[in-house]
Coordinates of C-alpha atoms in Angstrom, one line a residue:
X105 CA 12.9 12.4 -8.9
X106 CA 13.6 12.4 -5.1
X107 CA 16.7 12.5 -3.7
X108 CA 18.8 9.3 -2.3
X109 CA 16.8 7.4 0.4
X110 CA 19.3 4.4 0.2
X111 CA 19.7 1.4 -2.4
X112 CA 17.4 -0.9 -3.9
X113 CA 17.5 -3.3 -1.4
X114 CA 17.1 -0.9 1.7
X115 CA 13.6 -0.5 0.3
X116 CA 12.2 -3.8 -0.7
X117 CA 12.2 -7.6 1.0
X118 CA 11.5 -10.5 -0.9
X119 CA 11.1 -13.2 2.4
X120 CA 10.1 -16.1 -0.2
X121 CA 12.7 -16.3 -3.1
X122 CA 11.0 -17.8 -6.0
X123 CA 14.3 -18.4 -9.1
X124 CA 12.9 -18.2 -12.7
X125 CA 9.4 -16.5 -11.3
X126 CA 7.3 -15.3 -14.6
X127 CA 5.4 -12.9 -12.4
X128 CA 6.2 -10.5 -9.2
X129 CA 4.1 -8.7 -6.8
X130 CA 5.3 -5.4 -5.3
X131 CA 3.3 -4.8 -2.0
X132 CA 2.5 -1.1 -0.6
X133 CA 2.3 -1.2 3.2
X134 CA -0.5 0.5 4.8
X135 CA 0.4 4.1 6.8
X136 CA 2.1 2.7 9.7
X137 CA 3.0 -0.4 8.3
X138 CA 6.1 -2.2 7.5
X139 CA 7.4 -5.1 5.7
X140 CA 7.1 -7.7 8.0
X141 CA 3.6 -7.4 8.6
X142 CA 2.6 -8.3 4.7
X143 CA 4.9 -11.4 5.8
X144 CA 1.6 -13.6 5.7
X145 CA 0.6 -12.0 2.6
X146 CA 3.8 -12.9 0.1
X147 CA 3.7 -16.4 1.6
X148 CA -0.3 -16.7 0.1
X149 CA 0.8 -15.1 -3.0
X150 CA 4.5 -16.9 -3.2
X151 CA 2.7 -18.9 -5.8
X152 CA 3.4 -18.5 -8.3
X153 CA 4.5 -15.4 -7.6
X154 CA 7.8 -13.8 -5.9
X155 CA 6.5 -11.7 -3.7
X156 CA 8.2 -7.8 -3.1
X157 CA 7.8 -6.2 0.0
X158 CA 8.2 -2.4 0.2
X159 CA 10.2 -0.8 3.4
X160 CA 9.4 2.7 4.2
X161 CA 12.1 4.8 6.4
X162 CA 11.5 5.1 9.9
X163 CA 10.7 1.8 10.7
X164 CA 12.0 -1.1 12.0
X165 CA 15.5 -1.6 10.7
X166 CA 15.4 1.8 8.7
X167 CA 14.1 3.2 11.9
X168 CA 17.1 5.5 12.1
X169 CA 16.4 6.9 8.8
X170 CA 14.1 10.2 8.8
X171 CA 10.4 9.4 7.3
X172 CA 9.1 10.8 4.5
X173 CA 6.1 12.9 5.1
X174 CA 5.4 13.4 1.1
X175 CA 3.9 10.6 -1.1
X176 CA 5.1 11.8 -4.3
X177 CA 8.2 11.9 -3.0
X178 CA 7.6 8.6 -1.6
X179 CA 6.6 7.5 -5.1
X180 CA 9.3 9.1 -7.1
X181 CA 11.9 6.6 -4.4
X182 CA 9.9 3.9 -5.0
X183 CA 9.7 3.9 -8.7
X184 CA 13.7 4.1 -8.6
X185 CA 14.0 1.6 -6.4
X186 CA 12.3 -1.1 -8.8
X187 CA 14.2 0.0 -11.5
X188 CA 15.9 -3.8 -12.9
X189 CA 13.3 -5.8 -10.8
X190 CA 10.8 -5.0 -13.8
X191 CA 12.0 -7.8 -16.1
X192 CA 9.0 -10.1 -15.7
X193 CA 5.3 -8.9 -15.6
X194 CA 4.8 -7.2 -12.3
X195 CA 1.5 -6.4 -10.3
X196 CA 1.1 -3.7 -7.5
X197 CA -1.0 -4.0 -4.9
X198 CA -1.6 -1.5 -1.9
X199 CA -3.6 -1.6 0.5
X200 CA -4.8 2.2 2.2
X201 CA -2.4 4.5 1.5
X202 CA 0.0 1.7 0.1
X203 CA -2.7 1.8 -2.4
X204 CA -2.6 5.4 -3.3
X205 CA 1.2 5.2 -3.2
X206 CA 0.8 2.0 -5.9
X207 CA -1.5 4.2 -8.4
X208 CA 1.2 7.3 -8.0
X209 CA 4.1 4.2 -8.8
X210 CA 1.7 2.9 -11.7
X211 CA 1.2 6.4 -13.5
X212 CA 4.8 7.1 -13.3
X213 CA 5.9 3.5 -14.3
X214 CA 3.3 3.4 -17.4
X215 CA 5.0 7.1 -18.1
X216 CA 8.8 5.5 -18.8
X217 CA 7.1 2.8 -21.0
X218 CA 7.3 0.0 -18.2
X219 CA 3.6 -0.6 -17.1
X220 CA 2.8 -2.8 -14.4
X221 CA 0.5 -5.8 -15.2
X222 CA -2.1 -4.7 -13.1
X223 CA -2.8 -2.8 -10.1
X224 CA -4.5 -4.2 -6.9
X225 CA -6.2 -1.8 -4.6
X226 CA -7.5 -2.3 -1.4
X227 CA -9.4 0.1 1.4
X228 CA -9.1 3.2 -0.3
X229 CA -11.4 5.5 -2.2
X230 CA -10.1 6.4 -5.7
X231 CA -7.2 9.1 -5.7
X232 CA -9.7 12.3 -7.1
X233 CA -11.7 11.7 -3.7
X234 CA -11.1 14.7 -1.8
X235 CA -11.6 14.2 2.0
X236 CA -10.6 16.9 4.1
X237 CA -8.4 14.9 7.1
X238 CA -6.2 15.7 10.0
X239 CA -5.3 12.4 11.8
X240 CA -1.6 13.1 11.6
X241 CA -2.3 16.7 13.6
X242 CA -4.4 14.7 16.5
X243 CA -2.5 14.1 19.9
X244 CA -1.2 10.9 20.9
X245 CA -4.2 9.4 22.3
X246 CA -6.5 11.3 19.4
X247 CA -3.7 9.3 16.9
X248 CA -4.1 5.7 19.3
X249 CA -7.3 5.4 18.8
X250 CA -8.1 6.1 15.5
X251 CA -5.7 3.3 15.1
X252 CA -6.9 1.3 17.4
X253 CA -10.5 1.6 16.1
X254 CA -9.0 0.5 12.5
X255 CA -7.5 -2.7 14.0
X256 CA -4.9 -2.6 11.7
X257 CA -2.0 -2.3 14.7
X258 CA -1.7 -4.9 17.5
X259 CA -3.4 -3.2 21.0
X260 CA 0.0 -4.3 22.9
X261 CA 2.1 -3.0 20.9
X262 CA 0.7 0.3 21.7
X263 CA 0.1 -0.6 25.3
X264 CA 4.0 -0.6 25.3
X265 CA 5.4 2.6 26.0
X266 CA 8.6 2.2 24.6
X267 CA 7.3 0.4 21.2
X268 CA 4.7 3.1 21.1
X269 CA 7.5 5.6 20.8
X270 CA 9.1 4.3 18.3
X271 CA 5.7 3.2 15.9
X272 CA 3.6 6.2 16.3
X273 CA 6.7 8.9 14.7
X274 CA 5.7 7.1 11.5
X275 CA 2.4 6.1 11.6
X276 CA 1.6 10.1 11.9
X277 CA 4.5 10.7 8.9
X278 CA 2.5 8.5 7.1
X279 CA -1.1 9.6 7.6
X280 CA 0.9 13.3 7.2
X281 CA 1.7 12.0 3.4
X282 CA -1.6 10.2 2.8
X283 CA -3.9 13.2 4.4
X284 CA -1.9 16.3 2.2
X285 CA -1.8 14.1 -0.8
X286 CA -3.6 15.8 -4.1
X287 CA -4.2 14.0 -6.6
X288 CA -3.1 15.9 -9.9
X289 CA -5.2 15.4 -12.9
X290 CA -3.3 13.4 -16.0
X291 CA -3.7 10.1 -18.4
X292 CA -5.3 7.3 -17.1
X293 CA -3.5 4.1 -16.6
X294 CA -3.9 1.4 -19.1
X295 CA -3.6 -1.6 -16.7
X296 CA -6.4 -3.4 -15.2
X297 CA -7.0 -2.4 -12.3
X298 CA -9.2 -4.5 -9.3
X299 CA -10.4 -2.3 -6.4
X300 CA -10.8 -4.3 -3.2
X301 CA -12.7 -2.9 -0.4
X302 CA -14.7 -3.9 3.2
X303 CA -18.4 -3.9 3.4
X304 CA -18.5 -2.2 7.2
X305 CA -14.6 -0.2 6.2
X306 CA -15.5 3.3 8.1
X307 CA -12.8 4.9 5.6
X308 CA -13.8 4.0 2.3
X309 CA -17.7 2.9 1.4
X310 CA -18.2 0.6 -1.4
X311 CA -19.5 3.7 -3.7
X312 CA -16.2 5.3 -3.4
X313 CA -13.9 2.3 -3.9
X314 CA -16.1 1.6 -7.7
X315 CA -14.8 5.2 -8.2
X316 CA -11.2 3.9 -9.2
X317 CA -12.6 2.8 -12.1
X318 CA -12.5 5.7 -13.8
X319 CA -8.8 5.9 -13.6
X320 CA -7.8 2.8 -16.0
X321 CA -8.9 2.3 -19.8
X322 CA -8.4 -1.2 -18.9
X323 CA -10.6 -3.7 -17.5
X324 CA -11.8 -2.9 -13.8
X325 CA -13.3 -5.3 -11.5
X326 CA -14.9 -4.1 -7.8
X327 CA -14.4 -6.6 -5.1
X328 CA -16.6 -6.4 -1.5
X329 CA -16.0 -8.5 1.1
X330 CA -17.4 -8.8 4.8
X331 CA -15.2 -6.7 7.3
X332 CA -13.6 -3.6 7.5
X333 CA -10.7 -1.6 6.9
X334 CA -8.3 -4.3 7.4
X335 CA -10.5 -7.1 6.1
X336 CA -7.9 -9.1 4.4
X337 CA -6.3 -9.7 7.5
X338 CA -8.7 -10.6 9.7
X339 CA -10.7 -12.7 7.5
X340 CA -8.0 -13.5 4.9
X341 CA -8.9 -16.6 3.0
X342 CA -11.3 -15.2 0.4
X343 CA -9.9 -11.8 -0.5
X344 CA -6.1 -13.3 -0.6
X345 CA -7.3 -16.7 -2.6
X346 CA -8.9 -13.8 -5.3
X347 CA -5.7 -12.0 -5.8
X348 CA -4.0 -14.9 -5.8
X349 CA -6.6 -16.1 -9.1
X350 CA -5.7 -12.5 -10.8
X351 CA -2.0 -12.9 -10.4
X352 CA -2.1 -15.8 -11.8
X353 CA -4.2 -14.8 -14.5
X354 CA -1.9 -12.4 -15.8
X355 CA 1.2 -15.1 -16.3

Protein backbone atom coordinates (compact mmCIF):
# COMPACT_ATOMS: atom_id res chain seq x y z
CA UNK A 1 0.00 0.00 0.00
CA UNK A 2 1.37 3.55 -0.35
CA UNK A 3 2.94 5.33 2.09
CA UNK A 4 1.12 8.25 4.37
CA UNK A 5 -0.35 11.00 2.26
CA UNK A 6 -2.32 12.43 5.30
CA UNK A 7 -5.69 11.29 7.12
CA UNK A 8 -8.97 10.33 5.93
CA UNK A 9 -10.26 13.56 5.85
CA UNK A 10 -7.35 15.38 4.10
CA UNK A 11 -8.48 13.29 1.10
CA UNK A 12 -12.21 13.48 0.85
CA UNK A 13 -15.05 16.42 1.25
CA UNK A 14 -18.52 15.69 1.73
CA UNK A 15 -20.00 19.54 1.06
CA UNK A 16 -23.72 18.10 1.53
CA UNK A 17 -24.00 16.07 4.78
CA UNK A 18 -26.78 13.64 4.37
CA UNK A 19 -27.25 11.68 8.43
CA UNK A 20 -28.63 8.06 8.17
CA UNK A 21 -27.76 8.03 4.03
CA UNK A 22 -28.34 4.29 2.78
CA UNK A 23 -26.16 4.97 -0.18
CA UNK A 24 -22.72 7.13 -0.86
CA UNK A 25 -21.01 8.28 -3.92
CA UNK A 26 -17.22 8.57 -3.95
CA UNK A 27 -16.25 11.06 -6.86
CA UNK A 28 -12.79 10.81 -8.85
CA UNK A 29 -11.76 14.20 -10.07
CA UNK A 30 -10.58 14.53 -13.59
CA UNK A 31 -6.49 15.13 -14.11
CA UNK A 32 -6.31 18.65 -12.95
CA UNK A 33 -9.23 18.73 -11.02
CA UNK A 34 -10.09 19.20 -7.50
CA UNK A 35 -12.92 18.84 -5.15
CA UNK A 36 -14.63 21.92 -5.46
CA UNK A 37 -15.27 21.75 -8.92
CA UNK A 38 -17.57 18.32 -8.64
CA UNK A 39 -19.34 20.92 -6.05
CA UNK A 40 -22.35 21.08 -8.63
CA UNK A 41 -22.20 17.45 -9.08
CA UNK A 42 -22.73 16.08 -5.17
CA UNK A 43 -25.47 18.78 -4.89
CA UNK A 44 -27.40 16.78 -8.11
CA UNK A 45 -26.61 13.56 -6.62
CA UNK A 46 -27.17 14.74 -2.64
CA UNK A 47 -30.35 12.77 -3.17
CA UNK A 48 -30.53 10.43 -1.90
CA UNK A 49 -27.17 10.09 -1.80
CA UNK A 50 -24.16 11.70 0.45
CA UNK A 51 -22.03 12.62 -1.86
CA UNK A 52 -17.78 12.05 -1.29
CA UNK A 53 -15.51 14.14 -2.90
CA UNK A 54 -11.93 13.05 -3.50
CA UNK A 55 -8.92 15.64 -2.87
CA UNK A 56 -5.76 14.98 -4.64
CA UNK A 57 -2.35 16.63 -3.20
CA UNK A 58 -1.15 19.58 -4.88
CA UNK A 59 -4.13 21.39 -5.00
CA UNK A 60 -5.91 23.98 -3.51
CA UNK A 61 -5.67 23.54 0.24
CA UNK A 62 -3.24 20.43 -0.09
CA UNK A 63 -1.42 22.53 -2.53
CA UNK A 64 1.62 22.43 -0.34
CA UNK A 65 1.60 18.75 -0.39
CA UNK A 66 3.92 17.09 -3.27
CA UNK A 67 1.57 15.34 -6.15
CA UNK A 68 1.54 12.07 -6.91
CA UNK A 69 2.68 11.36 -10.29
CA UNK A 70 1.64 7.36 -9.95
CA UNK A 71 -2.00 6.13 -10.15
CA UNK A 72 -1.61 2.98 -8.37
CA UNK A 73 -0.09 4.68 -5.83
CA UNK A 74 -2.75 7.12 -6.09
CA UNK A 75 -5.19 4.17 -5.79
CA UNK A 76 -3.54 2.20 -3.06
CA UNK A 77 -4.11 6.06 -0.81
CA UNK A 78 -7.40 6.18 -1.89
CA UNK A 79 -8.51 2.81 -1.02
CA UNK A 80 -7.09 3.53 2.57
CA UNK A 81 -8.58 6.50 2.85
CA UNK A 82 -12.27 5.06 2.55
CA UNK A 83 -11.56 2.52 4.79
CA UNK A 84 -14.79 3.00 7.66
CA UNK A 85 -16.79 5.15 5.12
CA UNK A 86 -17.78 1.69 3.45
CA UNK A 87 -20.64 0.87 5.81
CA UNK A 88 -23.51 1.55 3.44
CA UNK A 89 -23.59 0.59 -0.28
CA UNK A 90 -21.15 2.80 -2.10
CA UNK A 91 -20.92 3.75 -5.88
CA UNK A 92 -17.74 5.18 -7.67
CA UNK A 93 -17.85 7.31 -10.22
CA UNK A 94 -14.86 8.99 -12.24
CA UNK A 95 -14.82 10.85 -14.81
CA UNK A 96 -11.25 10.75 -17.25
CA UNK A 97 -8.70 9.65 -15.33
CA UNK A 98 -10.81 9.90 -12.03
CA UNK A 99 -12.40 7.08 -13.93
CA UNK A 100 -9.37 4.92 -14.37
CA UNK A 101 -8.38 5.75 -10.81
CA UNK A 102 -12.23 4.47 -9.63
CA UNK A 103 -11.66 0.98 -11.64
CA UNK A 104 -8.01 0.61 -9.94
CA UNK A 105 -10.06 1.60 -6.29
CA UNK A 106 -12.90 -0.92 -7.43
CA UNK A 107 -10.47 -3.97 -8.21
CA UNK A 108 -8.60 -3.48 -5.05
CA UNK A 109 -11.85 -2.82 -2.91
CA UNK A 110 -13.70 -6.10 -4.42
CA UNK A 111 -10.05 -7.78 -3.52
CA UNK A 112 -10.57 -7.14 0.54
CA UNK A 113 -14.16 -8.40 0.15
CA UNK A 114 -15.77 -4.80 0.23
CA UNK A 115 -17.10 -4.25 -3.38
CA UNK A 116 -18.50 -1.06 -4.41
CA UNK A 117 -22.16 -1.11 -5.62
CA UNK A 118 -21.36 -0.09 -8.81
CA UNK A 119 -18.93 1.85 -10.80
CA UNK A 120 -19.77 4.94 -12.94
CA UNK A 121 -17.43 5.80 -15.71
CA UNK A 122 -17.24 8.65 -17.70
CA UNK A 123 -14.78 10.02 -20.83
CA UNK A 124 -12.52 7.30 -20.79
CA UNK A 125 -11.73 4.34 -22.88
CA UNK A 126 -11.58 1.08 -20.90
CA UNK A 127 -8.27 0.50 -18.87
CA UNK A 128 -6.57 -2.39 -21.48
CA UNK A 129 -6.74 0.61 -24.23
CA UNK A 130 -3.21 1.29 -24.83
CA UNK A 131 -2.68 4.88 -26.28
CA UNK A 132 0.72 5.89 -26.51
CA UNK A 133 0.49 9.75 -24.83
CA UNK A 134 2.81 12.48 -23.81
CA UNK A 135 0.75 15.59 -22.70
CA UNK A 136 2.41 15.73 -19.39
CA UNK A 137 6.02 16.09 -21.42
CA UNK A 138 4.51 19.10 -23.70
CA UNK A 139 5.65 22.75 -22.71
CA UNK A 140 3.46 25.09 -21.04
CA UNK A 141 1.60 26.43 -23.94
CA UNK A 142 1.69 22.68 -25.68
CA UNK A 143 0.02 21.70 -21.89
CA UNK A 144 -2.55 25.09 -22.18
CA UNK A 145 -3.99 24.17 -24.88
CA UNK A 146 -4.63 20.80 -24.89
CA UNK A 147 -6.51 21.88 -21.93
CA UNK A 148 -8.04 24.54 -23.24
CA UNK A 149 -9.27 22.60 -26.28
CA UNK A 150 -10.89 20.03 -23.59
CA UNK A 151 -12.88 22.83 -21.87
CA UNK A 152 -12.62 21.22 -18.82
CA UNK A 153 -10.50 24.32 -17.08
CA UNK A 154 -11.89 27.85 -16.98
CA UNK A 155 -9.84 30.16 -19.96
CA UNK A 156 -9.13 32.90 -16.99
CA UNK A 157 -7.92 30.95 -14.81
CA UNK A 158 -5.21 30.18 -17.09
CA UNK A 159 -5.06 33.68 -18.40
CA UNK A 160 -3.78 34.41 -14.83
CA UNK A 161 -0.30 34.09 -14.47
CA UNK A 162 -0.09 33.47 -10.94
CA UNK A 163 -3.18 30.87 -10.77
CA UNK A 164 -1.63 29.29 -13.84
CA UNK A 165 1.44 28.56 -11.73
CA UNK A 166 -0.07 27.09 -9.25
CA UNK A 167 -2.81 24.75 -11.44
CA UNK A 168 -0.65 23.55 -14.24
CA UNK A 169 2.20 21.62 -11.49
CA UNK A 170 -0.70 19.23 -11.16
CA UNK A 171 -2.62 19.12 -14.04
CA UNK A 172 0.83 17.74 -15.71
CA UNK A 173 1.39 15.30 -12.38
CA UNK A 174 -1.77 14.11 -13.22
CA UNK A 175 -1.76 13.51 -16.99
CA UNK A 176 2.06 12.16 -15.85
CA UNK A 177 -0.07 9.35 -13.73
CA UNK A 178 -2.92 8.84 -16.17
CA UNK A 179 -0.43 8.76 -19.49
CA UNK A 180 2.29 5.97 -17.77
CA UNK A 181 -0.56 4.05 -16.36
CA UNK A 182 -0.63 0.18 -17.46
CA UNK A 183 -3.19 -1.61 -16.92
CA UNK A 184 -2.19 -5.12 -15.35
CA UNK A 185 -4.25 -8.01 -16.36
CA UNK A 186 -6.35 -9.71 -13.38
CA UNK A 187 -10.18 -10.78 -12.28
CA UNK A 188 -12.82 -8.80 -13.46
CA UNK A 189 -14.95 -6.77 -11.18
CA UNK A 190 -18.28 -8.12 -10.22
CA UNK A 191 -20.16 -4.79 -9.91
CA UNK A 192 -22.19 -3.25 -12.62
CA UNK A 193 -20.59 -1.09 -14.13
CA UNK A 194 -22.21 1.99 -16.56
CA UNK A 195 -19.74 3.61 -19.01
CA UNK A 196 -20.67 7.26 -19.81
CA UNK A 197 -19.12 8.94 -22.66
CA UNK A 198 -19.56 12.20 -25.29
CA UNK A 199 -20.63 11.70 -28.86
CA UNK A 200 -17.99 14.51 -30.38
CA UNK A 201 -15.18 13.56 -26.91
CA UNK A 202 -11.75 13.80 -29.06
CA UNK A 203 -10.34 11.37 -26.25
CA UNK A 204 -12.45 8.53 -26.02
CA UNK A 205 -14.89 7.48 -29.19
CA UNK A 206 -18.05 5.72 -28.37
CA UNK A 207 -16.34 2.19 -29.66
CA UNK A 208 -13.73 2.48 -27.03
CA UNK A 209 -15.91 3.59 -24.03
CA UNK A 210 -18.35 -0.02 -24.86
CA UNK A 211 -14.95 -1.65 -24.34
CA UNK A 212 -15.27 -1.41 -20.43
CA UNK A 213 -17.61 -3.87 -20.60
CA UNK A 214 -15.45 -6.51 -20.74
CA UNK A 215 -14.14 -5.73 -17.41
CA UNK A 216 -17.27 -6.56 -15.07
CA UNK A 217 -19.23 -10.00 -14.93
CA UNK A 218 -21.95 -7.82 -13.92
CA UNK A 219 -24.44 -6.01 -15.76
CA UNK A 220 -22.97 -3.14 -18.14
CA UNK A 221 -24.87 -0.39 -19.57
CA UNK A 222 -23.21 2.27 -22.45
CA UNK A 223 -24.45 5.73 -22.11
CA UNK A 224 -23.82 8.51 -25.18
CA UNK A 225 -24.74 11.83 -24.94
CA UNK A 226 -24.29 15.01 -27.18
CA UNK A 227 -20.94 16.92 -26.27
CA UNK A 228 -17.52 16.21 -25.60
CA UNK A 229 -15.06 15.42 -23.14
CA UNK A 230 -16.59 17.28 -20.47
CA UNK A 231 -20.18 16.75 -21.46
CA UNK A 232 -21.73 16.44 -18.15
CA UNK A 233 -20.71 19.81 -17.37
CA UNK A 234 -21.57 21.71 -19.99
CA UNK A 235 -24.79 20.08 -20.74
CA UNK A 236 -25.51 18.51 -17.34
CA UNK A 237 -29.22 17.81 -16.95
CA UNK A 238 -29.50 14.52 -18.82
CA UNK A 239 -26.24 12.66 -17.99
CA UNK A 240 -26.48 13.82 -14.10
CA UNK A 241 -30.45 13.10 -13.88
CA UNK A 242 -29.21 9.23 -15.31
CA UNK A 243 -26.72 8.66 -12.60
CA UNK A 244 -28.86 10.02 -10.35
CA UNK A 245 -31.73 7.02 -11.57
CA UNK A 246 -28.71 4.35 -11.04
CA UNK A 247 -27.82 5.47 -7.63
CA UNK A 248 -30.90 5.32 -6.71
CA UNK A 249 -31.55 2.06 -8.12
CA UNK A 250 -29.03 0.46 -6.12
CA UNK A 251 -30.59 1.48 -2.46
Amino acid sequence: MAGNHGPTDTWIRCFHPLPGARIRVVCFPHAGGSASYYHPVSRALSDPAEVLVLQYPGRQDRRTEPCIEDLDELADAITTALRGRLDVPTVLFGHSMGATLAFEVARRLEAAGTAPSALMVSGRRAPGQLVPESVHTSTEAQLIAHVSKLNGTDANVLADPDIRSMVLPAIRSDYKAAETYRYRPGPALTCPVVALTGDNDPQVSVAEAARWKEYTTGEFSLEVFEGGHFFFMTAPDKPLALLAERIAAQT
